[in-house]
Coordinates of C-alpha atoms in Angstrom, one line a residue:
M1 CA -21.8 12.7 -13.9
L2 CA -20.2 12.1 -17.3
A3 CA -19.6 15.4 -19.0
N4 CA -17.6 14.5 -22.1
L5 CA -16.1 11.5 -23.8
S6 CA -13.3 11.8 -26.4
I7 CA -12.2 8.8 -28.5
S8 CA -9.4 8.6 -31.0
N9 CA -8.6 5.6 -33.3
F10 CA -10.6 3.2 -31.2
A11 CA -12.2 0.3 -33.1
V12 CA -14.1 1.9 -36.1
V13 CA -13.9 5.4 -34.5
K14 CA -11.3 7.7 -36.0
Q15 CA -12.1 10.8 -34.0
L16 CA -15.1 11.4 -31.7
S17 CA -16.0 13.9 -29.0
V18 CA -19.4 13.7 -27.3
H19 CA -20.9 16.0 -24.7
F20 CA -23.4 14.4 -22.3
E21 CA -26.3 16.1 -20.7
N22 CA -28.3 15.4 -17.5
G23 CA -31.4 13.3 -17.5
L24 CA -32.1 10.3 -19.8
T25 CA -30.1 10.2 -23.1
A26 CA -31.2 7.7 -25.7
V27 CA -28.6 6.3 -28.1
T28 CA -30.0 5.0 -31.4
G29 CA -28.8 4.1 -34.9
E30 CA -28.8 1.4 -37.5
T31 CA -27.9 -2.1 -36.7
G32 CA -24.1 -2.5 -36.8
A33 CA -23.4 1.2 -36.7
G34 CA -21.6 0.9 -33.4
K35 CA -24.2 2.1 -30.9
S36 CA -22.2 0.4 -28.0
I37 CA -18.9 1.9 -29.0
A38 CA -19.1 4.6 -26.3
I39 CA -19.9 1.9 -23.7
D40 CA -16.9 -0.2 -24.8
A41 CA -14.7 2.9 -24.5
L42 CA -16.0 3.8 -21.1
S43 CA -15.5 0.2 -19.9
L44 CA -11.8 0.6 -20.7
C45 CA -11.8 3.9 -18.7
L46 CA -13.2 1.9 -15.8
G47 CA -10.4 -0.7 -15.8
E48 CA -11.4 -3.4 -18.3
R49 CA -8.5 -5.1 -20.0
A50 CA -7.6 -4.1 -23.6
D51 CA -5.8 -5.7 -26.5
A52 CA -4.4 -4.7 -29.8
N53 CA -7.8 -5.3 -31.5
A54 CA -9.1 -2.1 -29.8
V55 CA -6.8 0.1 -32.0
R56 CA -8.1 1.3 -35.3
K57 CA -6.5 -0.4 -38.3
G58 CA -3.4 1.6 -39.4
S59 CA -3.1 3.6 -36.2
A60 CA -0.3 3.5 -33.7
K61 CA -2.5 3.8 -30.7
A62 CA -6.0 4.3 -29.4
E63 CA -6.8 7.0 -26.9
I64 CA -9.9 7.5 -24.7
V65 CA -10.5 10.5 -22.4
A66 CA -13.5 10.6 -20.1
H67 CA -14.3 13.8 -18.2
F68 CA -16.5 13.5 -15.1
S69 CA -18.0 16.2 -13.0
L70 CA -17.7 15.4 -9.3
T71 CA -20.3 17.9 -8.0
D72 CA -22.3 16.1 -5.3
N73 CA -20.1 12.9 -5.7
A74 CA -18.5 12.7 -2.2
S75 CA -17.4 9.0 -2.8
A76 CA -15.4 9.8 -5.9
K77 CA -13.8 12.9 -4.2
A78 CA -12.8 10.7 -1.2
F79 CA -11.3 8.1 -3.4
L80 CA -9.2 10.7 -5.3
D81 CA -8.1 12.3 -2.0
D82 CA -7.2 8.9 -0.4
H83 CA -5.0 8.0 -3.5
E84 CA -3.6 11.5 -3.9
L85 CA -5.2 11.8 -7.4
T86 CA -7.2 15.0 -6.9
S87 CA -6.7 17.6 -9.7
D88 CA -4.7 20.6 -8.6
E89 CA -6.7 22.8 -11.0
D90 CA -10.3 21.8 -10.3
E91 CA -11.4 19.5 -7.4
T92 CA -14.8 19.1 -9.0
S93 CA -13.5 17.5 -12.2
C94 CA -11.9 14.2 -12.9
F95 CA -10.2 13.2 -16.2
I96 CA -9.6 9.5 -16.9
R97 CA -7.3 8.8 -19.9
R98 CA -6.6 5.3 -21.4
V99 CA -4.0 4.7 -24.1
I100 CA -3.7 1.4 -25.9
S101 CA -0.8 0.7 -28.3
K102 CA -1.1 -1.4 -31.5
E103 CA 1.0 -4.0 -29.7
G104 CA -1.6 -4.3 -27.0
R105 CA 0.2 -2.4 -24.3
S106 CA -1.9 -0.2 -22.1
K107 CA -1.5 2.9 -19.9
A108 CA -4.0 4.6 -17.7
F109 CA -4.1 8.0 -16.1
I110 CA -6.3 9.8 -13.6
N111 CA -5.9 13.6 -13.7
G112 CA -2.6 13.1 -15.4
T113 CA -1.1 10.6 -12.9
P114 CA -0.3 7.1 -14.0
V115 CA -2.5 4.5 -12.2
S116 CA -3.2 0.7 -12.2
L117 CA -6.3 -1.0 -13.6
Q118 CA -7.2 -1.8 -10.0
Q119 CA -7.3 1.9 -9.2
L120 CA -9.4 2.6 -12.3
K121 CA -11.9 0.0 -11.2
G122 CA -12.0 1.4 -7.7
L123 CA -12.8 4.9 -8.9
G124 CA -15.1 3.6 -11.6
Q125 CA -17.5 2.1 -9.0
T126 CA -18.1 5.6 -7.7
L127 CA -18.7 7.2 -11.1
L128 CA -21.0 5.0 -13.2
S129 CA -22.5 1.6 -13.6
I130 CA -23.1 -0.3 -16.9
H131 CA -26.0 -2.7 -17.4
G132 CA -25.4 -4.9 -20.5
Q133 CA -28.0 -6.4 -22.7
N134 CA -27.3 -9.8 -21.2
T135 CA -27.2 -8.6 -17.6
H136 CA -30.7 -10.0 -16.9
L137 CA -29.3 -13.6 -17.6
Q138 CA -27.3 -13.2 -14.4
L139 CA -30.6 -13.3 -12.6
L140 CA -30.6 -17.0 -13.0
K141 CA -27.5 -17.3 -10.9
E142 CA -27.8 -17.6 -7.2
D143 CA -24.6 -15.6 -6.5
Y144 CA -26.0 -12.6 -8.4
Q145 CA -29.3 -12.9 -6.6
R146 CA -27.4 -12.9 -3.3
Q147 CA -25.5 -9.7 -4.4
L148 CA -28.8 -8.0 -5.3
I149 CA -30.3 -8.8 -1.9
D150 CA -27.2 -7.6 0.0
S151 CA -27.0 -4.4 -2.1
Y152 CA -30.7 -3.7 -1.5
A153 CA -30.4 -4.4 2.3
N154 CA -27.2 -2.3 2.5
H155 CA -26.0 -4.4 5.5
T156 CA -22.3 -4.1 4.8
H157 CA -21.5 -4.3 8.5
L158 CA -23.2 -7.7 8.8
M159 CA -21.4 -9.0 5.7
N160 CA -18.1 -7.8 7.2
D161 CA -18.9 -9.6 10.4
V162 CA -19.6 -12.8 8.5
K163 CA -16.4 -12.4 6.5
D164 CA -14.2 -11.8 9.6
A165 CA -15.8 -14.7 11.4
Y166 CA -15.3 -17.0 8.4
S167 CA -11.7 -16.0 8.0
S168 CA -11.1 -16.7 11.7
W169 CA -12.8 -20.1 11.5
R170 CA -11.0 -21.0 8.2
D171 CA -7.5 -20.2 9.5
K172 CA -8.0 -22.2 12.7
Q173 CA -9.6 -25.1 10.7
K174 CA -6.6 -25.0 8.3
T175 CA -4.2 -25.3 11.2
L176 CA -6.2 -28.1 12.7
N177 CA -6.3 -30.0 9.5
E178 CA -2.6 -29.7 9.0
L179 CA -2.0 -31.0 12.5
R180 CA -4.4 -33.9 11.9
S181 CA -2.9 -34.8 8.5
K182 CA 0.6 -35.0 10.1
A183 CA -0.5 -36.9 13.1
Q184 CA 1.1 -40.2 12.0
Q185 CA 4.2 -38.5 10.9
R186 CA 4.4 -36.7 14.2
E187 CA 3.7 -39.9 16.2
D188 CA 6.5 -41.7 14.4
R189 CA 8.9 -38.9 15.1
L190 CA 7.9 -38.7 18.7
Q191 CA 8.6 -42.5 19.2
L192 CA 12.0 -42.0 17.6
L193 CA 12.8 -38.9 19.7
T194 CA 11.6 -40.6 22.9
Y195 CA 14.3 -43.2 22.5
Q196 CA 17.0 -40.8 21.3
V197 CA 16.4 -38.2 23.9
Q198 CA 16.2 -40.7 26.7
E199 CA 19.5 -42.3 25.6
L200 CA 21.1 -38.8 25.4
D201 CA 19.6 -37.8 28.7
E202 CA 21.1 -40.9 30.4
F203 CA 24.5 -40.1 28.9
A204 CA 24.1 -36.4 29.7
I205 CA 27.2 -35.1 28.1
E206 CA 27.9 -31.4 28.7
N207 CA 29.2 -28.7 26.5
G208 CA 33.0 -29.0 26.3
E209 CA 33.1 -32.3 28.2
F210 CA 34.3 -34.3 25.2
E211 CA 37.4 -32.1 24.8
E212 CA 38.2 -32.6 28.5
L213 CA 37.7 -36.3 28.2
E214 CA 40.0 -36.5 25.2
I215 CA 42.8 -34.6 27.2
E216 CA 42.3 -36.8 30.3
H217 CA 42.2 -40.0 28.2
K218 CA 45.6 -39.2 26.6
R219 CA 47.1 -38.4 30.0
L220 CA 45.8 -41.5 31.7
S221 CA 46.6 -43.9 28.9
N222 CA 50.2 -42.6 28.8
G223 CA 50.6 -42.2 32.6
Q224 CA 53.4 -44.7 33.1
S225 CA 55.5 -43.2 30.3
L226 CA 54.9 -39.7 31.6
L227 CA 56.0 -40.7 35.1
E228 CA 59.1 -42.6 34.1
Q229 CA 60.3 -39.8 31.8
A230 CA 59.6 -37.1 34.4
Q231 CA 61.5 -39.0 37.1
T232 CA 64.4 -39.6 34.7
S233 CA 64.5 -35.9 33.9
V234 CA 64.6 -35.0 37.6
Y235 CA 67.5 -37.4 38.1
N236 CA 69.5 -36.0 35.1
L237 CA 68.8 -32.4 36.0
Y238 CA 69.3 -32.5 39.8
E239 CA 69.8 -35.8 41.6
N240 CA 72.5 -37.8 39.7
D241 CA 75.5 -37.7 42.1
E242 CA 77.9 -38.7 39.3
G243 CA 76.9 -35.7 37.3
N244 CA 73.7 -33.8 36.7
A245 CA 72.8 -30.7 34.7
L246 CA 72.7 -28.4 37.7
T247 CA 76.2 -29.6 38.9
V248 CA 77.7 -29.1 35.4
I249 CA 76.2 -25.5 35.2
Q250 CA 77.5 -24.6 38.7
S251 CA 81.0 -26.0 37.9
S252 CA 81.1 -23.9 34.7
I253 CA 80.1 -20.8 36.7
E254 CA 82.8 -21.4 39.2
K255 CA 85.6 -21.9 36.6
L256 CA 84.5 -19.0 34.4
G257 CA 84.3 -16.8 37.5
E258 CA 88.0 -17.4 38.1
L259 CA 88.7 -16.2 34.6
E260 CA 86.3 -13.2 34.7
A261 CA 89.1 -10.9 36.1
H262 CA 91.1 -11.6 32.9
D263 CA 88.2 -11.0 30.4
A264 CA 85.2 -8.9 31.3
S265 CA 83.3 -10.2 28.3
L266 CA 82.6 -13.4 30.3
T267 CA 80.4 -11.5 32.8
P268 CA 77.2 -11.7 30.8
I269 CA 77.8 -15.3 30.0
I270 CA 78.2 -16.1 33.7
A271 CA 75.0 -14.2 34.3
L272 CA 73.2 -16.4 31.8
L273 CA 74.5 -19.5 33.4
N274 CA 73.4 -18.2 36.8
D275 CA 69.9 -17.8 35.3
A276 CA 70.1 -21.3 33.8
S277 CA 71.1 -22.7 37.2
I278 CA 68.0 -21.1 38.8
Q279 CA 65.8 -22.4 35.8
V280 CA 67.1 -25.9 36.1
E281 CA 66.6 -26.0 39.8
E282 CA 63.0 -24.7 39.5
A283 CA 62.3 -27.1 36.7
A284 CA 63.5 -30.0 38.8
S285 CA 61.3 -28.9 41.6
E286 CA 58.3 -28.6 39.3
L287 CA 59.0 -32.1 37.9
R288 CA 59.1 -33.5 41.4
G289 CA 55.8 -32.0 42.1
Y290 CA 54.4 -33.3 38.8
C291 CA 55.6 -36.8 39.7
D292 CA 54.0 -36.5 43.1
Q293 CA 50.5 -35.6 41.7
L294 CA 50.6 -37.8 38.7
E295 CA 48.3 -40.8 39.3
I296 CA 48.4 -44.1 37.7
D297 CA 44.7 -45.0 38.1
P298 CA 43.6 -48.0 36.0
L299 CA 40.0 -47.7 37.2
R300 CA 39.8 -44.0 36.3
L301 CA 41.3 -44.8 32.9
Q302 CA 38.7 -47.5 32.4
Q303 CA 35.9 -45.1 33.3
V304 CA 37.3 -42.4 30.9
E305 CA 37.8 -44.9 28.1
A306 CA 34.2 -46.1 28.5
R307 CA 32.7 -42.6 28.4
Y308 CA 35.0 -41.5 25.6
S309 CA 34.0 -44.6 23.5
K310 CA 30.2 -44.0 24.3
A311 CA 30.5 -40.4 23.1
M312 CA 32.1 -41.6 19.9
E313 CA 29.4 -44.2 19.4
L314 CA 26.5 -41.7 19.9
A315 CA 28.2 -39.2 17.6
R316 CA 28.3 -41.7 14.8
K317 CA 24.7 -42.8 15.4
H318 CA 23.5 -39.2 15.2
A319 CA 25.9 -38.2 12.4
V320 CA 27.5 -35.4 14.3
T321 CA 31.0 -34.8 15.6
P322 CA 31.6 -35.7 19.3
E323 CA 32.1 -32.1 20.0
E324 CA 28.6 -31.3 18.7
L325 CA 26.9 -34.0 20.7
A326 CA 25.8 -31.9 23.6
Q327 CA 24.3 -29.2 21.3
H328 CA 22.6 -31.9 19.3
H329 CA 21.1 -33.3 22.4
Q330 CA 19.7 -29.9 23.3
L331 CA 18.1 -29.5 19.8
L332 CA 16.5 -32.9 19.9
S333 CA 15.1 -32.2 23.4
Q334 CA 13.6 -28.9 22.1
E335 CA 12.0 -30.7 19.1
F336 CA 10.6 -33.4 21.4
A337 CA 9.1 -30.8 23.6
A338 CA 7.6 -28.9 20.7
L339 CA 6.0 -32.0 19.3
G340 CA 4.5 -32.7 22.7
E341 CA 3.1 -29.2 22.7
Q342 CA 1.5 -29.8 19.3
E343 CA -0.2 -32.8 20.7
S344 CA -1.5 -30.7 23.5
L345 CA -2.4 -27.9 21.0
L346 CA -4.5 -30.3 19.0
G347 CA -7.1 -30.5 21.8
T348 CA -7.0 -26.8 22.4
L349 CA -7.3 -26.0 18.7
E350 CA -10.3 -28.3 18.3
H351 CA -12.0 -26.3 21.0
D352 CA -11.0 -23.0 19.3
V353 CA -12.3 -24.2 15.9
E354 CA -15.7 -25.1 17.4
S355 CA -15.8 -21.7 19.2
A356 CA -15.0 -19.9 16.0
R357 CA -17.7 -21.9 14.2
Q358 CA -20.3 -20.9 16.8
H359 CA -19.2 -17.2 16.4
Y360 CA -19.6 -17.7 12.6
L361 CA -23.1 -19.2 13.1
V362 CA -24.2 -16.2 15.2
A363 CA -22.9 -13.8 12.5
T364 CA -24.5 -15.7 9.6
S365 CA -27.8 -15.9 11.5
S366 CA -27.9 -12.2 11.9
L367 CA -27.1 -11.7 8.2
S368 CA -29.8 -14.2 7.2
E369 CA -32.4 -12.4 9.3
S370 CA -31.5 -9.1 7.6
R371 CA -31.7 -10.8 4.2
M372 CA -35.1 -12.2 4.9
K373 CA -36.4 -8.7 5.8
A374 CA -34.9 -7.2 2.8
A375 CA -36.1 -10.0 0.5
E376 CA -39.8 -9.4 1.4
S377 CA -39.5 -5.6 0.7
F378 CA -37.4 -6.2 -2.5
A379 CA -39.9 -8.8 -3.8
N380 CA -42.8 -6.3 -3.3
D381 CA -40.9 -3.6 -5.2
I382 CA -40.1 -5.9 -8.1
E383 CA -43.7 -7.1 -8.2
S384 CA -45.0 -3.6 -8.3
Q385 CA -42.7 -2.6 -11.1
I386 CA -43.2 -5.6 -13.4
Q387 CA -47.0 -5.4 -13.0
Q388 CA -46.7 -2.1 -14.8
M389 CA -44.8 -3.8 -17.6
N390 CA -47.7 -5.8 -19.0
M391 CA -47.3 -8.5 -16.3
P392 CA -50.4 -7.6 -14.2
H393 CA -50.8 -10.9 -12.5
A394 CA -47.2 -11.5 -11.7
K395 CA -46.3 -12.4 -8.1
V396 CA -42.7 -12.4 -6.8
C397 CA -41.2 -14.0 -3.8
I398 CA -37.6 -14.4 -2.7
D399 CA -36.8 -17.5 -0.6
I400 CA -34.0 -17.3 1.9
L401 CA -33.2 -20.7 3.4
Y402 CA -30.7 -20.8 6.2
D403 CA -28.9 -24.0 6.9
E404 CA -26.3 -24.1 9.6
L405 CA -25.2 -27.6 8.6
K406 CA -23.9 -26.3 5.3
K407 CA -20.1 -26.0 4.8
P408 CA -19.1 -22.5 6.0
A409 CA -18.7 -19.9 3.2
V410 CA -17.6 -16.3 3.2
N411 CA -21.0 -15.1 2.1
G412 CA -23.0 -17.0 4.7
L413 CA -25.2 -20.1 4.9
D414 CA -28.2 -19.0 2.9
T415 CA -29.6 -20.6 -0.2
I416 CA -31.4 -17.8 -2.2
A417 CA -34.0 -18.3 -4.8
F418 CA -35.9 -15.7 -6.8
K419 CA -39.4 -17.1 -7.6
V420 CA -42.2 -15.8 -9.7
S421 CA -45.7 -16.6 -10.8
T422 CA -46.9 -14.9 -14.0
N423 CA -50.4 -16.2 -14.2
P424 CA -53.3 -16.5 -11.7
G425 CA -53.4 -19.9 -10.0
Q426 CA -49.8 -20.7 -11.0
D427 CA -47.4 -21.7 -8.2
A428 CA -44.3 -19.6 -7.9
D429 CA -41.2 -21.3 -9.1
V430 CA -37.6 -20.4 -9.9
L431 CA -37.2 -17.9 -12.8
E432 CA -35.7 -20.3 -15.4
K433 CA -38.8 -22.6 -15.1
V434 CA -41.4 -19.9 -15.4
V435 CA -40.6 -16.8 -17.4
S436 CA -39.9 -16.3 -21.1
G437 CA -37.0 -14.3 -22.4
G438 CA -39.0 -11.1 -22.6
E439 CA -40.4 -11.5 -19.1
L440 CA -37.0 -12.2 -17.7
S441 CA -35.7 -9.0 -19.5
R442 CA -38.5 -7.0 -17.9
I443 CA -37.8 -8.4 -14.4
G444 CA -34.1 -7.8 -14.9
L445 CA -34.8 -4.2 -15.9
A446 CA -37.1 -3.6 -13.0
I447 CA -34.4 -5.0 -10.6
Q448 CA -31.7 -2.8 -12.1
V449 CA -33.9 0.3 -11.8
I450 CA -34.8 -0.5 -8.2
A451 CA -31.2 -1.4 -7.3
S452 CA -29.9 1.7 -9.0
D453 CA -32.5 3.9 -7.3
S454 CA -31.5 2.5 -3.9
H455 CA -27.7 2.8 -4.4
A456 CA -27.3 5.1 -7.3
T457 CA -24.1 6.0 -9.0
P458 CA -24.2 9.4 -10.6
T459 CA -24.3 7.8 -14.1
M460 CA -26.1 4.7 -15.3
I461 CA -25.8 3.1 -18.7
F462 CA -28.3 0.6 -20.1
D463 CA -27.1 -1.3 -23.2
E464 CA -30.2 -2.7 -25.0
V465 CA -31.7 -4.0 -21.8
D466 CA -35.1 -3.6 -23.5
T467 CA -34.4 -6.6 -25.7
G468 CA -37.6 -8.7 -26.0
I469 CA -39.9 -5.9 -25.1
S470 CA -42.3 -4.1 -27.5
G471 CA -45.5 -2.2 -27.7
P472 CA -47.2 -0.8 -24.6
T473 CA -44.6 -2.5 -22.4
A474 CA -41.8 -0.6 -24.2
S475 CA -43.6 2.7 -23.4
I476 CA -43.7 1.7 -19.7
V477 CA -40.1 0.8 -19.7
G478 CA -39.2 4.1 -21.4
A479 CA -41.3 6.0 -18.8
L480 CA -39.5 4.1 -16.0
L481 CA -36.1 5.1 -17.4
R482 CA -37.2 8.7 -17.8
K483 CA -38.3 8.8 -14.2
L484 CA -34.9 7.4 -13.2
G485 CA -33.3 10.0 -15.4
K486 CA -34.8 12.8 -13.3
Q487 CA -32.7 11.5 -10.3
S488 CA -29.5 10.5 -12.1
Q489 CA -27.8 10.7 -15.4
V490 CA -29.0 7.8 -17.5
M491 CA -28.0 6.6 -21.0
C492 CA -29.8 3.9 -22.8
V493 CA -28.8 2.2 -26.1
T494 CA -32.1 1.2 -27.6
H495 CA -33.8 0.2 -30.8
L496 CA -37.3 0.9 -29.5
P497 CA -39.0 4.2 -30.5
Q498 CA -41.2 4.1 -27.4
V499 CA -38.1 4.1 -25.2
A500 CA -36.1 6.7 -27.3
A501 CA -39.1 9.1 -27.2
Q502 CA -39.0 9.2 -23.4
A503 CA -35.4 10.5 -23.4
H504 CA -34.5 14.0 -22.5
N505 CA -31.7 13.9 -25.1
Q506 CA -30.9 11.7 -28.0
L507 CA -27.7 10.7 -29.8
F508 CA -27.7 9.1 -33.3
V509 CA -24.9 6.7 -34.2
T510 CA -24.0 6.5 -37.9
K511 CA -21.4 4.6 -39.9
L512 CA -19.7 6.1 -42.9
T513 CA -17.5 4.3 -45.4
D514 CA -15.5 5.3 -48.5
G515 CA -15.1 1.7 -49.6
E516 CA -11.7 1.4 -48.1
S517 CA -12.3 2.4 -44.4
T518 CA -15.2 2.7 -42.1
E519 CA -15.8 5.4 -39.5
T520 CA -18.5 5.7 -36.8
Q521 CA -19.9 9.0 -35.6
M522 CA -22.2 10.0 -32.8
I523 CA -24.4 13.0 -33.4
P524 CA -26.7 14.9 -31.0
L525 CA -30.2 15.3 -32.5
T526 CA -32.3 18.3 -32.6
K527 CA -36.1 18.1 -32.0
Q528 CA -36.8 17.7 -35.8
D529 CA -33.9 15.2 -36.1
R530 CA -35.4 13.2 -33.3
I531 CA -38.8 13.1 -35.0
D532 CA -37.1 11.8 -38.2
E533 CA -35.1 9.2 -36.2
L534 CA -38.2 8.0 -34.3
A535 CA -40.1 7.7 -37.5
R536 CA -37.3 5.6 -38.9
L537 CA -37.4 3.3 -35.9
L538 CA -41.2 3.0 -36.3
A539 CA -41.4 2.5 -40.0
G540 CA -38.0 1.1 -41.0
D541 CA -36.0 2.4 -43.9
K542 CA -39.1 3.9 -45.7
V543 CA -40.3 6.7 -43.5
T544 CA -44.0 7.5 -44.1
K545 CA -46.2 10.5 -43.1
S546 CA -48.0 8.3 -40.7
A547 CA -44.7 7.3 -39.0
L548 CA -43.7 11.0 -38.7
A549 CA -47.0 11.8 -37.1
N550 CA -46.7 8.9 -34.7
A551 CA -43.1 10.1 -33.9
K552 CA -44.4 13.6 -33.1
E553 CA -47.1 12.1 -30.9
L554 CA -44.6 9.9 -29.0
L555 CA -42.4 13.0 -28.3
K556 CA -45.3 15.1 -27.3
S557 CA -46.7 12.4 -25.0
A558 CA -43.2 11.8 -23.4
S559 CA -42.6 15.5 -22.8
S560 CA -45.9 15.8 -20.9
N561 CA -44.7 13.3 -18.3

């Protein structure tokens, strides 16, 4: 429950600290005094966005601190534990602090730890709920009606089943649509690849083959020159009878050998010449072998030239180097195979999409059945409540229409319509066609009370939800809120004395001004103060003895309930 709220320099509030009690607390005051200021401040503590207008004029920043007691609030404790935000000093308390600078920058803290607005919203859902004066207008929207049914039914597991089934169908359908949308592009690419891959398959060049072709082509195209020069070299090195390299070297060795005895420094030179003699002889032998194996093969040259030229042609066609042709062939083959697999996948995916849709239909059908059961009970509860609010002949029904031909949606395939009949013999119809503003307000309040009773947060705030209600109906509404206040902490901003009288506690909002600045204060009322305030609400600015007597009677009647 909300224990205390402190506000500094927020809007027209300079400094305010309010302690809140259990039960029903009424918040009253003159029009324009700022009765909803606490609600606006609490909304910021629950993650609403703020701007510089929230800061009191002339102040550097606005600060709001809300203190909540977490006794018997397991959901809030679990949230704090999961996010490591539990107070080290007191696990049963939670302090939320929001600071807004005059530039519009905002900071948020839970138990002194900086947090995001998303975390504030997550925690806020476990602490309190706020029902604004225009909340009942949401009743006219189908999405809100669906939320009410689902909340009343408390079938979260069925909603999750539908959500998961929808996500699975949507993802598969998206993939299928993408494949279908690219079908022509894929077909054009397949036709091109069919020709290109077939041509490269027929050529079938291997990695490194072009480099070998290039070497062989040079050798074959220069074969005659190579042979002639090799043979000439053999002749000059070894075979020329008139004089060859080997004979010259050997003659030099012989003549230098004769002189070696006269000069020992010739010895290493003679050794080098001996080595040269051996090298020349071996070179001549190698050259003879080279000449023997060197082929002058015009046919092979023709074949090599043809393959070499084809490789160059294909490389130019595919805009790659001849050395990259084999790898390019491999990549095109892989792409061709992948496109073929996509064509095959298309058929498989169509089957998977239909299977996912059938699974989705099963999940939505179960959810729809649960909604129908809940709708009947919910309609009876609403009908019972509003019949006590001066609508004795009202009949309520909630239509749940399931249509599996509708486009799949994350919340199912139901069309939901809240219908009401307010007079005997009148056919039930949708709310906007039947009820007046006051009747819609009563129905909305009844729904909020029922929904809050079923899934209560520890604290509920009603901001002038009694708009359009007066007289005996207001007394009934007040009694309804008082009953709710016995189960939870309830605050109600109201202008109706019949509602305020039913409260266990009452706060009075007043606005003070010195001509230059304005300040709002919120004051807890004593029993006598309450009588005076109720009399003001009854009579207006001029309080009469009759109004005071009526105020006392209202309080006495309320306290006896």
